[in-house]
Coordinates of C-alpha atoms in Angstrom, one line a residue:
M1 CA -11.7 10.2 -17.9
A2 CA -12.1 10.8 -14.2
R3 CA -15.3 12.1 -12.8
G4 CA -15.3 14.2 -9.6
D5 CA -17.9 14.1 -6.9
G6 CA -17.3 17.5 -5.3
K7 CA -15.3 16.1 -2.4
L8 CA -12.2 17.9 -1.1
T9 CA -8.9 16.3 -1.8
H10 CA -7.5 14.3 1.0
E11 CA -4.0 15.5 0.2
L12 CA -4.4 19.3 0.2
D13 CA -0.9 19.7 -0.9
P14 CA 0.4 17.1 -3.4
H15 CA 3.9 17.6 -2.1
D16 CA 2.9 16.6 1.5
Q17 CA 1.5 13.1 1.2
G18 CA 1.6 10.5 3.9
P19 CA 2.6 6.9 3.4
Q20 CA 0.8 5.5 0.4
D21 CA 0.5 1.8 -0.5
Q22 CA 0.4 0.7 -4.1
C23 CA -3.1 -0.9 -4.2
G24 CA -5.6 -3.4 -3.1
V25 CA -6.5 -6.6 -5.0
F26 CA -9.6 -8.7 -4.9
G27 CA -10.7 -11.8 -6.7
V28 CA -13.8 -14.0 -6.7
W29 CA -14.8 -17.3 -8.3
A30 CA -18.5 -17.9 -7.6
P31 CA -20.8 -19.3 -10.3
G32 CA -24.3 -18.1 -9.8
D33 CA -23.4 -15.0 -7.7
E34 CA -23.2 -11.4 -8.8
V35 CA -19.4 -11.5 -8.9
A36 CA -19.0 -7.9 -10.2
K37 CA -20.9 -6.6 -7.1
L38 CA -18.9 -8.8 -4.8
A39 CA -15.7 -7.3 -6.4
Y40 CA -17.1 -3.8 -6.0
F41 CA -17.7 -4.2 -2.3
G42 CA -14.4 -6.0 -1.8
M43 CA -12.7 -3.0 -3.5
Y44 CA -14.7 -0.6 -1.4
A45 CA -13.2 -2.3 1.7
L46 CA -9.7 -1.9 0.2
Q47 CA -10.2 1.7 -0.9
H48 CA -7.6 2.9 1.7
R49 CA -4.9 1.0 -0.2
G50 CA -5.3 3.1 -3.3
Q51 CA -7.4 6.0 -4.5
E52 CA -6.1 6.9 -7.9
A53 CA -7.9 4.4 -10.1
A54 CA -10.3 1.4 -9.8
G55 CA -11.2 -1.4 -12.2
I56 CA -13.0 -4.8 -12.4
A57 CA -12.5 -7.6 -14.9
V58 CA -15.1 -10.4 -15.3
S59 CA -15.3 -13.6 -17.3
D60 CA -18.4 -15.5 -18.3
G61 CA -16.4 -18.5 -19.5
S62 CA -16.0 -17.4 -23.1
S63 CA -14.5 -13.9 -22.9
I64 CA -13.1 -11.3 -20.4
L65 CA -14.5 -7.8 -20.0
V66 CA -12.5 -5.1 -18.2
Y67 CA -13.9 -1.8 -17.0
K68 CA -11.5 0.7 -15.3
D69 CA -11.1 4.4 -14.8
L70 CA -9.4 7.0 -12.7
G71 CA -11.1 7.8 -9.4
L72 CA -12.5 6.2 -6.3
V73 CA -14.5 3.0 -6.5
S74 CA -17.7 4.9 -6.0
Q75 CA -16.8 7.3 -8.7
V76 CA -15.9 4.7 -11.3
F77 CA -18.8 2.3 -10.8
D78 CA -22.5 2.6 -10.5
E79 CA -25.4 0.1 -10.7
A80 CA -25.8 0.4 -14.5
T81 CA -22.1 -0.3 -15.1
L82 CA -22.0 -3.2 -12.7
A83 CA -25.1 -4.7 -14.3
T84 CA -23.1 -5.1 -17.6
L85 CA -20.3 -7.0 -15.9
K86 CA -21.7 -10.6 -16.0
G87 CA -19.8 -13.7 -15.3
H88 CA -18.6 -16.2 -12.7
I89 CA -15.1 -14.9 -12.2
A90 CA -14.2 -11.3 -11.3
L91 CA -11.1 -9.5 -10.0
G92 CA -10.9 -5.9 -8.8
H93 CA -8.1 -3.4 -8.2
T94 CA -7.7 -0.1 -6.4
R95 CA -4.6 1.7 -7.4
Y96 CA -2.0 4.1 -6.0
S97 CA 0.9 4.5 -8.3
T98 CA 4.3 3.4 -7.0
T99 CA 5.4 2.4 -10.5
G100 CA 4.3 4.4 -13.5
S101 CA 2.3 7.6 -13.6
S102 CA -1.3 8.0 -12.6
T103 CA -2.9 7.6 -16.0
W104 CA -5.8 5.6 -17.5
E105 CA -3.4 3.3 -19.3
N106 CA -1.8 2.4 -16.1
A107 CA -5.1 1.6 -14.2
Q108 CA -5.7 -2.0 -13.5
P109 CA -6.7 -4.8 -14.1
V110 CA -4.2 -5.2 -16.9
F111 CA -5.4 -7.2 -19.9
R112 CA -3.6 -9.2 -22.5
T113 CA -4.5 -11.7 -25.2
T114 CA -2.1 -14.6 -25.8
K115 CA -1.1 -15.8 -29.3
A116 CA -3.4 -18.8 -28.6
G117 CA -6.3 -16.4 -28.1
T118 CA -6.7 -16.8 -24.4
G119 CA -7.4 -13.6 -22.4
I120 CA -5.4 -12.7 -19.2
A121 CA -6.4 -10.1 -16.7
L122 CA -4.2 -9.2 -13.7
A123 CA -4.2 -7.1 -10.6
H124 CA -1.1 -6.5 -8.6
N125 CA -0.2 -5.1 -5.1
G126 CA 3.5 -4.5 -4.5
N127 CA 6.5 -3.3 -6.5
L128 CA 9.1 -5.2 -8.4
V129 CA 12.8 -4.5 -8.3
N130 CA 13.9 -6.1 -11.5
T131 CA 11.6 -4.2 -13.8
A132 CA 14.2 -3.1 -16.3
E133 CA 15.3 -6.7 -16.7
L134 CA 11.7 -7.9 -17.2
H135 CA 11.1 -5.2 -19.7
E136 CA 14.0 -6.5 -21.8
A137 CA 12.6 -10.0 -21.6
A138 CA 9.1 -8.9 -22.5
S139 CA 10.3 -6.8 -25.4
G140 CA 12.0 -9.7 -27.0
N141 CA 9.9 -12.6 -25.9
G142 CA 7.8 -14.5 -28.4
G143 CA 8.5 -12.0 -31.2
R144 CA 6.8 -9.2 -29.3
D145 CA 8.3 -5.8 -29.5
R146 CA 8.3 -2.6 -27.4
G147 CA 5.3 -1.3 -29.1
S148 CA 3.1 -3.9 -27.4
L149 CA 4.0 -2.4 -24.0
T150 CA 1.4 0.4 -23.8
A151 CA 1.7 1.0 -20.1
S152 CA 4.6 1.9 -17.8
T153 CA 4.0 -0.5 -14.9
D154 CA 5.6 -3.6 -13.6
S155 CA 2.1 -5.1 -13.5
D156 CA 1.8 -4.7 -17.3
L157 CA 5.1 -6.4 -17.8
M158 CA 4.1 -9.4 -15.7
T159 CA 0.9 -9.7 -17.8
E160 CA 2.9 -9.5 -21.0
L161 CA 5.3 -12.2 -19.8
L162 CA 2.3 -14.5 -18.9
A163 CA 0.8 -14.0 -22.3
A164 CA 4.1 -14.8 -24.1
H165 CA 3.7 -18.6 -23.8
P166 CA 1.1 -19.8 -26.4
D167 CA 2.2 -23.4 -26.2
V168 CA 1.2 -23.9 -22.5
S169 CA -1.7 -23.1 -20.2
V170 CA -1.8 -19.9 -18.2
E171 CA -1.1 -21.9 -15.1
E172 CA 2.1 -23.4 -16.6
A173 CA 3.1 -20.0 -17.9
A174 CA 2.8 -18.7 -14.4
M175 CA 5.0 -21.4 -13.1
R176 CA 7.7 -20.4 -15.6
V177 CA 7.4 -16.6 -15.1
L178 CA 6.9 -16.2 -11.4
P179 CA 10.3 -17.6 -10.4
T180 CA 12.0 -14.9 -12.6
I181 CA 10.2 -12.0 -10.8
R182 CA 12.0 -10.3 -7.9
G183 CA 10.3 -7.9 -5.5
A184 CA 7.0 -7.6 -3.8
F185 CA 3.9 -9.0 -5.6
S186 CA 0.6 -10.2 -4.3
L187 CA -1.2 -11.1 -7.5
V188 CA -4.8 -12.0 -8.5
F189 CA -5.2 -12.9 -12.2
M190 CA -7.5 -14.9 -14.4
D191 CA -8.2 -16.4 -17.8
E192 CA -11.7 -17.2 -19.0
H193 CA -12.1 -20.3 -16.8
T194 CA -9.7 -20.0 -13.8
L195 CA -8.9 -17.6 -11.0
Y196 CA -5.3 -17.5 -9.8
A197 CA -3.5 -15.9 -6.8
A198 CA 0.2 -15.7 -6.2
R199 CA 2.5 -14.2 -3.6
D200 CA 6.2 -13.4 -3.8
P201 CA 8.6 -15.7 -1.9
Q202 CA 9.1 -13.1 0.8
G203 CA 5.3 -12.4 1.3
V204 CA 6.0 -8.7 1.7
R205 CA 2.4 -7.7 1.0
P206 CA -0.6 -9.6 2.6
L207 CA -3.0 -11.8 0.6
S208 CA -5.8 -13.8 2.2
L209 CA -8.0 -16.7 1.0
G210 CA -11.7 -16.9 1.9
R211 CA -14.6 -19.3 1.3
L212 CA -18.1 -18.4 0.1
D213 CA -21.1 -20.8 0.1
R214 CA -20.7 -21.2 -3.6
G215 CA -17.1 -20.1 -4.3
W216 CA -13.8 -18.6 -3.2
V217 CA -12.4 -15.1 -2.6
V218 CA -8.9 -13.8 -2.5
A219 CA -8.2 -10.3 -1.1
S220 CA -5.3 -8.1 0.0
E221 CA -6.8 -8.0 3.5
S222 CA -9.0 -10.3 5.6
A223 CA -11.3 -7.4 6.3
A224 CA -12.4 -7.4 2.7
L225 CA -13.5 -11.1 3.1
D226 CA -15.7 -10.1 6.0
I227 CA -17.4 -7.4 3.9
V228 CA -18.6 -9.9 1.3
G229 CA -19.6 -12.6 3.7
A230 CA -16.6 -14.9 3.1
S231 CA -15.0 -16.9 5.9
F232 CA -11.3 -16.6 6.3
V233 CA -9.5 -19.8 5.3
R234 CA -5.8 -18.9 5.4
E235 CA -3.2 -16.6 3.9
I236 CA -1.8 -17.3 0.5
E237 CA 1.7 -18.6 1.4
P238 CA 4.9 -16.9 0.2
G239 CA 6.0 -18.5 -3.0
E240 CA 2.6 -20.1 -3.6
L241 CA 0.4 -20.2 -6.7
V242 CA -3.2 -21.0 -6.2
A243 CA -5.7 -21.9 -9.0
I244 CA -9.5 -22.0 -8.5
D245 CA -11.9 -23.4 -11.2
E246 CA -14.7 -25.9 -11.5
D247 CA -12.5 -28.7 -10.3
G248 CA -11.9 -26.8 -7.0
L249 CA -8.8 -25.3 -5.5
R250 CA -5.2 -26.5 -6.1
S251 CA -1.9 -25.2 -5.0
Q252 CA 1.8 -25.4 -6.0
R253 CA 5.0 -23.8 -5.0
F254 CA 7.0 -21.8 -7.6
A255 CA 9.7 -20.8 -5.0
N256 CA 10.9 -21.7 -1.5
P257 CA 9.3 -19.3 1.1
D258 CA 11.5 -16.8 2.8
P259 CA 8.9 -14.7 4.8
K260 CA 9.6 -11.0 5.2
G261 CA 6.2 -9.4 5.8
C262 CA 6.1 -5.6 5.8
V263 CA 6.0 -4.5 9.4
F264 CA 4.6 -1.1 8.3
E265 CA 1.3 -2.9 7.5
Y266 CA 0.8 -3.1 11.3
V267 CA 1.7 0.5 11.8
Y268 CA -0.5 2.2 9.2
L269 CA -1.3 0.5 5.9
A270 CA -3.8 -2.2 6.9
R271 CA -7.3 -1.7 8.3
P272 CA -7.5 -2.2 12.0
D273 CA -10.1 -5.0 11.5
T274 CA -7.6 -7.0 9.4
T275 CA -5.6 -9.9 10.6
I276 CA -2.0 -10.5 9.3
A277 CA 0.0 -13.6 10.0
G278 CA -2.5 -14.5 12.7
R279 CA -2.2 -11.2 14.5
S280 CA -5.0 -8.6 14.8
V281 CA -3.8 -5.3 13.4
H282 CA -6.0 -3.5 16.0
S283 CA -4.5 -5.5 18.9
T284 CA -1.0 -4.8 17.6
R285 CA -1.7 -1.1 17.5
L286 CA -3.0 -1.1 21.0
E287 CA 0.1 -2.9 22.2
I288 CA 2.2 -0.4 20.3
G289 CA 0.6 2.4 22.3
R290 CA 1.2 0.6 25.6
R291 CA 4.9 0.1 24.8
L292 CA 5.2 3.6 23.6
A293 CA 3.9 4.9 27.0
K294 CA 6.5 2.8 28.8
E295 CA 9.4 3.9 26.6
H296 CA 8.4 7.6 26.5
P297 CA 6.4 8.6 29.6
V298 CA 5.5 12.2 30.3
E299 CA 3.3 14.1 32.7
A300 CA 0.2 15.3 30.9
D301 CA -3.5 15.9 31.2
L302 CA -4.8 14.3 28.0
V303 CA -3.8 11.7 25.5
M304 CA -5.2 12.3 22.0
P305 CA -4.7 10.8 18.6
T306 CA -4.2 12.3 15.2
P307 CA -7.3 10.8 13.6
E308 CA -7.7 8.1 12.5
S309 CA -4.5 6.3 12.1
G310 CA -3.2 7.3 15.6
T311 CA -6.3 6.3 17.5
P312 CA -5.6 2.7 18.6
A313 CA -2.0 3.5 19.7
A314 CA -3.4 6.6 21.6
I315 CA -5.9 4.3 23.4
G316 CA -3.0 2.0 24.3
Y317 CA -0.9 4.8 25.5
A318 CA -3.6 6.2 27.7
E319 CA -4.3 2.7 29.1
A320 CA -0.7 2.1 30.1
S321 CA 0.0 5.7 31.3
G322 CA -3.2 6.3 33.3
I323 CA -3.6 9.6 31.5
P324 CA -7.2 10.2 30.3
Y325 CA -7.9 9.6 26.6
G326 CA -9.9 12.1 24.6
M327 CA -10.5 13.5 21.2
G328 CA -8.9 16.9 20.6
L329 CA -9.2 17.0 16.8
V330 CA -12.3 16.4 14.7
K331 CA -11.7 14.9 11.3
N332 CA -13.9 15.8 8.3
A333 CA -15.5 12.4 7.5
Y334 CA -16.2 13.4 3.9
V335 CA -12.7 14.4 2.9
G336 CA -11.6 12.2 0.0
R337 CA -9.7 12.4 -3.2
T338 CA -10.9 14.5 -6.1
F339 CA -9.4 15.8 -9.2
I340 CA -9.9 19.5 -8.3
Q341 CA -6.6 20.9 -7.0
P342 CA -6.9 23.4 -4.1
S343 CA -6.2 27.0 -4.8
Q344 CA -3.3 28.7 -3.0
T345 CA -5.7 30.4 -0.6
I346 CA -7.3 27.0 0.3
R347 CA -3.9 25.3 0.5
Q348 CA -2.8 28.0 3.0
L349 CA -5.6 26.8 5.3
G350 CA -3.6 23.6 5.3
I351 CA -4.7 20.8 7.5
R352 CA -7.8 22.6 8.8
L353 CA -9.8 21.2 5.9
K354 CA -9.0 17.7 7.3
L355 CA -8.7 18.4 11.0
N356 CA -10.1 21.0 13.3
P357 CA -9.4 21.4 17.1
L358 CA -11.9 21.1 19.9
R359 CA -10.8 24.2 21.8
D360 CA -12.8 23.5 24.9
V361 CA -11.0 20.2 25.3
I362 CA -7.5 21.5 24.4
R363 CA -7.4 24.9 26.2
G364 CA -5.1 24.9 29.2
K365 CA -4.1 21.2 28.8
R366 CA -0.8 19.4 28.6
L367 CA -1.3 17.1 25.6
V368 CA 0.2 13.9 24.4
V369 CA -0.5 13.7 20.7
V370 CA -0.1 10.2 19.2
D371 CA 0.4 9.6 15.5
D372 CA 1.4 6.5 13.5
S373 CA 4.5 7.8 11.7
I374 CA 6.4 10.9 10.5
V375 CA 7.5 11.1 6.8
R376 CA 8.3 14.8 6.0
G377 CA 6.9 16.2 9.2
N378 CA 4.6 18.8 7.6
T379 CA 1.4 17.4 8.9
Q380 CA 2.7 17.0 12.5
R381 CA 4.1 20.6 12.4
A382 CA 0.7 21.9 11.4
V383 CA -1.0 19.9 14.1
V384 CA 1.3 21.2 16.8
R385 CA 0.8 24.8 15.7
M386 CA -2.9 24.4 15.6
L387 CA -3.1 22.9 19.1
R388 CA -1.0 25.7 20.5
E389 CA -3.2 28.3 18.8
A390 CA -6.2 26.5 20.4
G391 CA -4.7 27.0 23.9
A392 CA -2.6 23.9 24.6
V393 CA -0.1 24.6 27.4
E394 CA 2.3 21.8 26.3
V395 CA 2.3 19.5 23.2
H396 CA 4.2 16.2 23.5
V397 CA 4.3 14.2 20.3
R398 CA 4.5 10.4 20.4
I399 CA 5.1 8.3 17.3
A400 CA 3.9 4.7 17.1
S401 CA 6.8 3.6 14.9
P402 CA 10.6 4.2 14.7
P403 CA 12.0 7.0 12.6
I404 CA 11.5 6.4 8.8
E405 CA 15.0 6.9 7.4
W406 CA 15.0 4.8 4.2
P407 CA 12.8 4.7 1.0
C408 CA 10.6 1.6 0.3
F409 CA 11.1 -0.2 -3.0
Y410 CA 8.5 -2.9 -2.2
G411 CA 5.2 -1.0 -2.6
I412 CA 5.0 2.0 -0.3
D413 CA 5.5 5.3 -2.0
F414 CA 7.7 6.8 0.7
A415 CA 9.5 10.0 -0.3
T416 CA 13.0 9.9 -1.6
R417 CA 15.6 9.9 1.2
A418 CA 16.3 13.6 0.8
E419 CA 12.7 14.3 1.8
L420 CA 12.5 12.0 4.8
I421 CA 13.0 14.2 7.8
A422 CA 14.5 11.5 9.9
S423 CA 17.3 10.9 7.4
A424 CA 18.6 14.4 8.0
L425 CA 17.8 15.2 11.6
D426 CA 18.1 13.4 14.9
V427 CA 15.2 13.2 17.3
N428 CA 15.9 16.5 19.0
G429 CA 16.2 18.2 15.6
I430 CA 12.9 16.8 14.5
R431 CA 11.3 17.9 17.8
A432 CA 12.5 21.4 17.2
S433 CA 11.3 21.4 13.6
L434 CA 7.8 20.3 14.7
G435 CA 7.7 22.9 17.6
A436 CA 6.9 20.2 20.1
D437 CA 7.8 20.2 23.8
S438 CA 9.0 16.6 23.5
L439 CA 9.1 13.9 20.9
G440 CA 9.3 10.1 21.4
Y441 CA 9.5 7.3 18.7
L442 CA 8.7 3.7 19.4
S443 CA 11.8 1.6 19.3
L444 CA 12.1 -1.0 16.5
D445 CA 12.4 -3.8 19.0
S446 CA 9.1 -2.8 20.6
L447 CA 7.4 -2.6 17.2
I448 CA 8.5 -6.1 16.4
A449 CA 7.5 -7.4 19.8
A450 CA 4.0 -5.8 19.4
S451 CA 3.6 -7.6 16.0
E452 CA 4.3 -11.0 17.7
Q453 CA 6.3 -12.0 14.6
P454 CA 9.9 -13.1 14.7
K455 CA 12.3 -10.3 13.6
T456 CA 13.6 -12.6 10.9
R457 CA 10.1 -12.8 9.2
L458 CA 9.6 -9.1 8.9
C459 CA 10.8 -6.5 6.4
R460 CA 12.0 -3.4 8.4
A461 CA 13.9 -1.7 5.5
C462 CA 12.3 1.7 5.9
F463 CA 13.4 1.8 9.5
D464 CA 16.9 0.1 9.5
G465 CA 17.9 0.1 5.8
N466 CA 18.2 -3.6 5.6
Y467 CA 16.5 -4.5 2.3
P468 CA 15.6 -8.2 2.3
I469 CA 15.3 -8.4 -1.5
P470 CA 18.5 -7.3 -3.3
L471 CA 18.0 -4.1 -5.2
P472 CA 19.4 -3.6 -8.8
R473 CA 21.4 -0.6 -10.0
V474 CA 18.3 1.2 -11.4
V475 CA 15.3 1.6 -9.2
G476 CA 12.6 4.3 -9.2
K477 CA 8.9 4.9 -9.7
H478 CA 9.2 6.0 -13.3
V479 CA 12.0 3.6 -14.5
L480 CA 9.8 2.2 -17.3
E481 CA 8.9 5.6 -18.6
G482 CA 12.6 6.5 -18.6
I483 CA 13.3 3.3 -20.6
G484 CA 10.5 4.1 -23.1
R485 CA 11.7 7.7 -23.7
A486 CA 15.3 6.6 -24.1
V487 CA 14.3 4.1 -26.7
N488 CA 11.6 6.2 -28.5
G489 CA 12.7 9.8 -27.9
P490 CA 15.2 12.0 -26.2
A491 CA 17.3 10.5 -23.4
V492 CA 16.0 11.4 -19.9
P493 CA 17.8 11.6 -16.6
E494 CA 17.9 8.5 -14.4
P495 CA 15.3 8.3 -11.7
A496 CA 16.2 9.1 -8.1
L497 CA 18.4 6.2 -6.9
L498 CA 18.4 6.6 -3.2
G499 CA 18.9 4.0 -0.5
R500 CA 21.7 2.7 1.6
E501 CA 25.0 4.5 2.2
P502 CA 27.6 3.1 -0.1
E503 CA 29.6 1.5 2.7
R504 CA 26.5 -0.4 3.9
A505 CA 25.2 -1.4 0.5
E506 CA 27.1 -4.6 -0.3
G507 CA 24.8 -6.7 -2.5
Y508 CA 22.3 -4.0 -3.0
G509 CA 23.6 -2.1 -6.0
A510 CA 26.1 0.1 -4.0
D511 CA 27.0 2.2 -7.0
A512 CA 23.5 3.4 -7.4
L513 CA 22.1 3.6 -3.9
R514 CA 23.8 6.7 -2.8
R515 CA 22.9 9.5 -0.3
P516 CA 21.4 12.7 -1.7

C-alpha cells in the first residue's frame, strides 16, 4: 500500500483539482547500464504528468520483473528496491487516473504472460475512446474470459490484446492490435528481449526518442531525455511502431498519420524545458504572454504570475506591455501529494497552504495576475480574494489560453461539462464570479499562432468542441468498472456522457454527448 512522507497534499480539496494529465512513460534499452535507475530518474522528470502511482518493469533477457505502488516516484522507490531490478531493458510509468480508479491494481506498468510463455509489460499515456469495444474483444479473444481482466483501465485491455496472439511475435501482435485501437495512446512496452514504442495516428500525446552511448531511450517529454543524459533524436511519429533490440532500431507504420497534437501541452501539461513538434514549450509560453498583452492591455503597476504555471506567460505579458514583472505570491516548494486528507479546518485555509501573498509587494498596487487556464474557477477566486485582502487596489486576471468549455476524452481529466465554469458563464459572468476588476482570455487563434503549428495539426477540442477522433456512445472515466459491475453484479448507472451539443455532434455519438 501507499506510504506517506508527511507532505501536504497539493490538491487541498479533492473537488477542486486543476488540469491533470493521465501519466508519463519512459523506456530504456541499454545493456550494461543501470536501467532501473535510469528509469527512476526519467520518471522523476515526468512526475508532473501523474502523481497517483509509479512503477518500473525490467527484463534481464529471461524474465520480466514489475515493481509498482501508489505514491510519488520518491515514495515508491528507494536504493534497496532499485538494486533488485536488474536487467538491460526497463520501462517506467507515473500515473494519474483518467480511466479507472486510483488503485494498486490499476497502477502501471501492466503485465501479462502470453499463452506462448512470453511476458509483456506496458506503460500508457493517453486515453482510448473505444474501450468498451476493446473489452468485448479481449473478453472473447483466444479463449480468455472476463475473469482475466483484473484491472479497469484501457491500458490493461491493450496488454491483454497483445498477449492474445500466441502464434506470432509481440511485434507482429502489435501490428495487428494497434490499428484496432482508437483514441490517444503513447505507448512504451516490452517483452524479455525488445523495447517497443508506439503513438496513435493523431499523435495526441507527445513521445520522444533519445540516444545513449550504449542504448536508446523513449520518453513522454524531451526533458526526461536530458535528465538521463540522452541526446534527442526525434519524436516517435503518429502511427509509428518502433522496436529496439540487439539488432538495433527498426520502424514500421501501423496507420497513416493524421497529426492532431494536444495544444494544451503547450499551455500547461508539458515542462517548460520540453520541446514538442520542434517548438520549445517555454518559448511558446513567452509568446502566449506577449500576445495576451496585445489582446487584453490594461493600465497597471505590476504583472505577476500564479506560480508556477503562469510564470512564462507573465514574463511575456510584462515584456510586451512594459509593466514591471514581479512575484506577488510565494509557493510552498514542498507541497506535494500525500494520502492524508486535510481536515475541514485546514481545508478552510484553502489555497494559503500552497500560495501566500507578499504584502509589501502587493499593497496599494494595480495588479495583472497571469494564470495558464481556468477550469472551475475556485483557485482563481481564492487568489483574487487573497490579493485584495493583502491590499491590492485592482486585480486584473489574464488567462494564457481560451475558455475551456468542453471535456477532454484523450488523456486530460478535465471536469465534466457541468463543472466547467466557461460552459455556463460568459467572460463577464466569470469575471464577476472571480471578483476580478477585469478578465481577459487569450484567443484560440493567438494560442495556435504561438505554438507555430498549423491549426490542422492540433487538437483543440477542449476549447472549440471539435473532437478529431470520433467518440462512441459510451465514454467516461469509469466505463470499464461499469461494464464489470453490470456483468458480475448489480447494474450501475451510465457514466457521465458529456460533450457536444446534439445539433453539433454529427459523427460523435450525438445521442450520448448531451448537455448537462
